[in-house]
XYZ file of C-alpha atoms in Angstrom:
354
model
C -0.204 0.046 0.429
C 2.576 2.350 -0.921
C 0.911 4.475 -3.920
C 3.175 7.068 -5.800
C 5.728 7.414 -2.820
C 7.716 4.639 -3.898
C 10.485 6.117 -5.998
C 13.418 3.996 -7.511
C 16.292 5.145 -5.615
C 18.323 7.887 -7.494
C 21.925 6.514 -6.563
C 22.944 2.812 -6.329
C 22.055 0.840 -3.133
C 22.911 -1.776 -1.376
C 20.488 -4.846 -2.314
C 20.363 -6.079 1.068
C 19.538 -2.621 2.214
C 16.879 -2.133 -0.562
C 15.210 -5.045 0.737
C 15.222 -4.304 4.132
C 13.591 -0.762 3.269
C 11.126 -2.441 1.168
C 9.946 -4.576 3.891
C 9.991 -2.520 6.426
C 8.193 0.090 4.255
C 5.315 -2.233 4.262
C 5.263 -2.346 7.625
C 4.984 1.398 8.271
C 1.984 1.182 5.747
C 0.023 -1.069 7.790
C -0.239 1.586 10.828
C -0.559 -1.967 12.823
C 1.054 -1.480 16.519
C 3.343 -4.341 16.526
C 4.371 -3.997 12.500
C 5.426 -0.282 13.114
C 7.243 -1.480 16.038
C 9.027 -4.186 14.262
C 9.773 -1.890 10.928
C 12.179 0.639 13.435
C 14.773 -2.256 13.784
C 14.171 -3.243 9.858
C 14.942 0.056 8.603
C 17.805 0.821 11.197
C 19.018 -2.407 9.959
C 19.366 -1.133 6.110
C 20.820 2.155 7.019
C 23.248 0.400 9.023
C 24.444 -1.005 5.555
C 23.526 1.945 3.754
C 24.781 5.062 5.721
C 23.644 7.293 3.022
C 20.562 5.669 2.547
C 17.932 8.882 2.991
C 14.629 6.758 1.764
C 14.895 4.598 4.764
C 15.596 7.280 6.987
C 13.008 9.424 5.601
C 10.510 6.346 6.347
C 11.971 5.448 9.489
C 10.953 9.295 10.260
C 7.417 8.757 9.225
C 7.066 5.215 11.209
C 7.846 7.411 14.486
C 5.586 10.235 13.320
C 2.679 8.163 13.170
C 3.116 5.688 15.890
C 1.554 7.951 18.578
C -1.696 7.370 16.720
C -1.857 4.051 16.805
C 0.043 3.136 20.179
C 1.271 4.052 23.394
C 4.267 1.880 23.628
C 6.522 4.971 23.190
C 5.577 8.008 24.514
C 4.266 10.392 22.185
C 6.791 13.180 22.674
C 9.845 10.452 22.316
C 8.594 8.901 19.445
C 8.122 12.442 17.804
C 12.000 13.184 18.858
C 12.935 10.340 17.023
C 10.861 11.015 14.050
C 12.469 14.345 13.817
C 15.990 13.273 14.320
C 15.061 10.560 11.272
C 13.905 13.117 8.656
C 16.851 15.898 9.769
C 19.319 13.034 9.176
C 17.478 12.276 5.537
C 17.080 16.068 5.149
C 20.624 16.145 5.914
C 21.937 13.720 2.872
C 18.715 14.800 0.346
C 17.146 18.222 0.908
C 14.152 17.666 -1.375
C 12.838 14.556 0.117
C 9.381 14.830 0.447
C 8.710 11.650 2.645
C 11.173 13.351 4.957
C 9.574 16.721 4.711
C 6.047 15.536 5.160
C 7.213 13.361 8.273
C 8.848 16.471 9.821
C 5.805 18.367 9.456
C 3.658 16.056 11.827
C 6.424 16.792 14.588
C 6.268 20.748 14.133
C 2.187 20.157 14.235
C 1.770 17.976 17.419
C 5.144 18.444 19.183
C 5.739 21.668 18.345
C 2.517 23.106 17.823
C 3.789 24.813 14.731
C 1.158 24.657 12.129
C 2.432 27.455 10.087
C 5.813 25.475 10.278
C 4.081 22.456 9.257
C 1.876 23.758 6.555
C 5.368 25.069 4.630
C 6.875 21.874 5.230
C 3.828 20.168 3.226
C 3.323 22.628 0.572
C 7.038 22.112 -0.199
C 6.819 18.451 -0.078
C 3.705 18.965 -3.089
C 5.890 21.220 -4.885
C 8.788 18.283 -5.267
C 6.295 15.651 -5.710
C 2.671 16.460 -6.513
C 1.449 12.793 -6.172
C 2.970 12.269 -2.625
C 0.283 10.244 -1.032
C 2.347 10.823 2.761
C 2.049 14.797 1.890
C -1.612 14.635 0.743
C -2.569 12.347 3.717
C -0.553 14.939 6.260
C -2.142 17.536 4.867
C -5.451 16.513 5.307
C -4.544 15.974 8.655
C -3.580 19.071 9.441
C -6.912 20.789 7.730
C -9.210 18.286 9.860
C -7.408 19.358 13.051
C -7.586 23.129 12.060
C -11.505 22.800 11.280
C -11.095 23.736 7.672
C -12.879 20.834 6.381
C -13.468 21.748 2.619
C -9.573 21.748 2.409
C -8.925 18.478 4.635
C -11.952 16.679 2.419
C -9.467 17.599 -1.098
C -6.269 15.697 0.324
C -7.920 13.015 1.770
C -9.655 12.308 -1.069
C -6.357 12.541 -3.030
C -4.646 10.393 -0.968
C -7.204 7.782 -1.006
C -7.060 7.792 -4.904
C -3.450 8.048 -4.855
C -3.075 4.641 -2.615
C -6.664 2.885 -2.877
C -5.343 0.018 -0.657
C -4.064 1.592 2.010
C -6.902 1.411 5.002
C -5.545 4.061 6.803
C -6.814 6.907 3.879
C -10.138 5.517 3.809
C -10.149 6.138 7.974
C -8.417 9.262 7.491
C -10.994 10.433 4.798
C -13.801 9.407 7.033
C -12.292 11.475 9.643
C -13.441 14.521 7.272
C -17.049 12.782 7.048
C -16.931 12.934 11.287
C -16.783 16.366 11.288
C -19.378 16.943 8.313
C -21.560 14.611 10.694
C -22.099 12.184 7.798
C -21.996 9.198 9.907
C -22.770 6.702 7.224
C -20.641 7.257 5.251
C -17.702 6.988 7.971
C -19.509 3.722 8.473
C -19.139 2.991 4.433
C -15.420 4.001 4.439
C -14.685 2.221 7.891
C -15.989 -1.176 6.561
C -14.328 -0.651 3.263
C -10.915 -0.438 5.374
C -12.008 -3.734 7.424
C -12.349 -5.497 4.470
C -8.567 -4.765 3.454
C -7.739 -4.970 7.319
C -10.125 -6.781 9.179
C -8.264 -5.590 12.912
C -7.478 -2.416 11.334
C -7.875 -0.197 15.190
C -8.940 3.121 13.463
C -11.730 1.896 11.485
C -13.167 -0.479 14.365
C -12.861 3.299 16.373
C -14.983 4.688 13.825
C -17.683 2.000 14.008
C -17.934 2.365 17.660
C -17.625 5.989 17.921
C -20.534 6.574 14.925
C -22.883 4.159 16.825
C -22.085 5.887 20.436
C -22.718 9.554 18.448
C -26.368 7.880 16.734
C -27.090 6.413 20.108
C -27.799 2.955 18.133
C -27.287 0.219 21.141
C -27.812 -2.647 18.225
C -24.772 -0.938 16.189
C -22.764 -0.419 19.276
C -22.564 -3.808 20.634
C -21.721 -5.317 17.092
C -18.853 -2.263 16.942
C -17.628 -3.782 20.308
C -17.752 -7.598 19.752
C -15.975 -6.718 16.437
C -13.396 -4.492 18.448
C -13.329 -7.094 21.298
C -12.224 -9.841 18.900
C -9.384 -7.852 17.437
C -5.863 -7.455 17.988
C -6.052 -3.968 19.044
C -3.937 -1.983 21.911
C -5.029 -2.114 25.349
C -6.109 1.654 25.294
C -8.026 1.734 22.115
C -9.926 -1.262 23.511
C -10.743 0.001 27.335
C -11.885 3.804 25.312
C -14.252 1.677 23.691
C -15.512 -0.302 26.907
C -16.134 3.411 28.324
C -18.279 4.528 25.754
C -20.157 1.331 25.893
C -20.273 1.718 29.663
C -21.663 5.249 29.106
C -24.223 3.866 26.254
C -25.756 1.404 28.953
C -26.029 4.197 31.840
C -24.798 1.958 34.234
C -22.611 4.686 37.099
C -20.648 1.803 38.735
C -19.353 0.095 35.224
C -18.448 3.748 34.318
C -16.514 4.104 37.239
C -14.900 0.587 36.804
C -14.368 1.239 33.368
C -12.457 4.543 33.641
C -10.877 3.035 36.446
C -8.849 0.309 34.254
C -7.858 3.162 31.683
C -6.181 5.477 34.462
C -4.530 1.983 35.642
C -3.329 1.758 32.001
C -1.904 5.629 31.925
C -0.362 4.627 35.185
C 1.309 1.146 33.448
C 2.543 3.762 30.404
C 0.418 1.638 28.572
C -2.189 4.732 27.669
C -2.023 8.216 26.830
C -3.014 11.528 28.759
C -4.902 12.073 25.391
C -6.533 8.780 25.375
C -7.613 9.456 29.238
C -9.126 12.979 28.121
C -11.228 11.308 25.175
C -12.333 9.161 28.091
C -13.355 11.892 30.574
C -15.250 13.959 28.034
C -17.043 10.553 27.019
C -18.101 10.507 30.824
C -18.589 14.286 30.516
C -16.048 14.955 33.540
C -13.945 17.632 31.639
C -12.441 18.874 34.918
C -10.954 15.597 34.576
C -10.319 15.950 30.263
C -8.329 18.900 31.471
C -6.208 17.770 33.975
C -5.117 15.514 31.558
C -4.864 17.588 28.733
C -2.813 19.618 30.581
C -0.109 16.093 31.200
C -0.398 15.705 27.332
C 0.352 19.509 26.890
C 3.608 18.919 28.960
C 4.818 15.795 27.722
C 4.645 17.372 23.957
C 2.145 15.118 22.769
C -0.782 16.930 20.567
C -3.018 13.901 19.662
C -5.332 15.938 21.477
C -5.636 18.088 18.153
C -8.153 15.187 16.721
C -11.004 17.108 16.972
C -13.847 14.746 17.396
C -14.192 14.963 21.026
C -11.499 17.855 22.223
C -13.201 20.407 20.162
C -13.513 23.960 22.262
C -12.837 25.750 24.856
C -16.279 26.417 25.021
C -17.293 22.893 25.462
C -16.903 23.230 28.848
C -17.481 26.844 29.935
C -17.409 26.242 33.948
C -14.366 23.733 33.981
C -11.276 25.499 35.562
C -8.526 22.495 34.034
C -10.080 22.843 30.656
C -10.413 26.392 30.592
C -6.424 26.366 31.353
C -5.475 23.979 29.061
C -7.432 26.085 26.377
C -5.717 29.405 27.211
C -2.023 27.319 27.157
C 0.579 28.304 23.963
C -0.886 26.276 21.046
C -4.295 25.414 22.180
C -5.094 29.250 22.143
C -4.252 29.627 19.066
C -5.656 26.189 17.551
C -8.972 27.685 19.045
C -8.694 30.627 17.114
C -8.300 29.004 13.860
C -11.260 26.850 14.515
C -13.514 29.122 15.241
C -11.950 31.050 12.124
C -13.085 28.165 10.222
C -16.492 28.481 11.440
C -15.981 25.007 13.176
C -17.896 24.492 16.561
C -17.945 23.040 19.534
C -20.675 21.080 18.691
C -22.254 18.547 20.687
C -20.651 15.041 21.779
C -22.197 12.051 23.772
C -24.449 9.079 23.201
C -26.847 10.183 21.173
C -25.639 13.362 20.533
C -25.787 12.792 16.346
C -28.779 10.817 16.420
C -31.237 12.427 13.567
């Protein structure tokens, strides 16, 4: 699922290094937690064989950059710093490596909270390679987070056209339809992604989220059964279980599921952002704000995904929620979202029901 990003090496390269590069690149494209972790060793082995092999470095950067969206095994801040280092190594050798530029944009956007710098890198990547899957995908992601959904639609659609067999491009396109509140289209794209990769965690999460927002208990039960049977990270399963408990309106079970999520966080198996998502779903914005403040301190910008963490106006009376949105980065992002007409909306079980 490499799309037009797979280019023939401009310079001769050791055959064994090239074979390792192709294997590692396929693992990164999977967006599977364990396969991403496996890719790092394989790609670093390629670099050890061919120390100036910039494409392998760029793909390492891409793997580390996207990892926090799919796993908590490496803290987000650490993973993004690894991505920064590998992207910079690649760019020192090949200044026009579009994959390295696109990967570095994620670091700027979610670790440095520098949206303008990220935008400039992606624009440069597309100038160099107008058919860069990574650049279109990550530019669409940037626009999703800014609330500029028409621009996001254009770039995520293009990424899916360029790489029609990549499940991540279907679910990232579904992210845009989430913001349009077209949940039927979200489900359609997610089911297509699951046809390609039956345990793809983002597609399973979309099925849970849409069922939850629609208030459809039968669909939620089916989505939960599929999620429970899949090999998804423990943090994703814990988050879905919180939503399921909220849908069941069982205070004791809600408390139990939240404590399970907190336990995972304390074990380093769940991020502060994921806990903030859970807290929003149970309606505890004070708790959500506390975890978002921790995420900000840890340079974890995965909270910028705007399905649940949307705007300061979601909880005007929560001190911790407002303290988070007053910080540099969140404050600018909220202003950007307002300028694009993005609103807080309603979040919770049944909030998106017709």
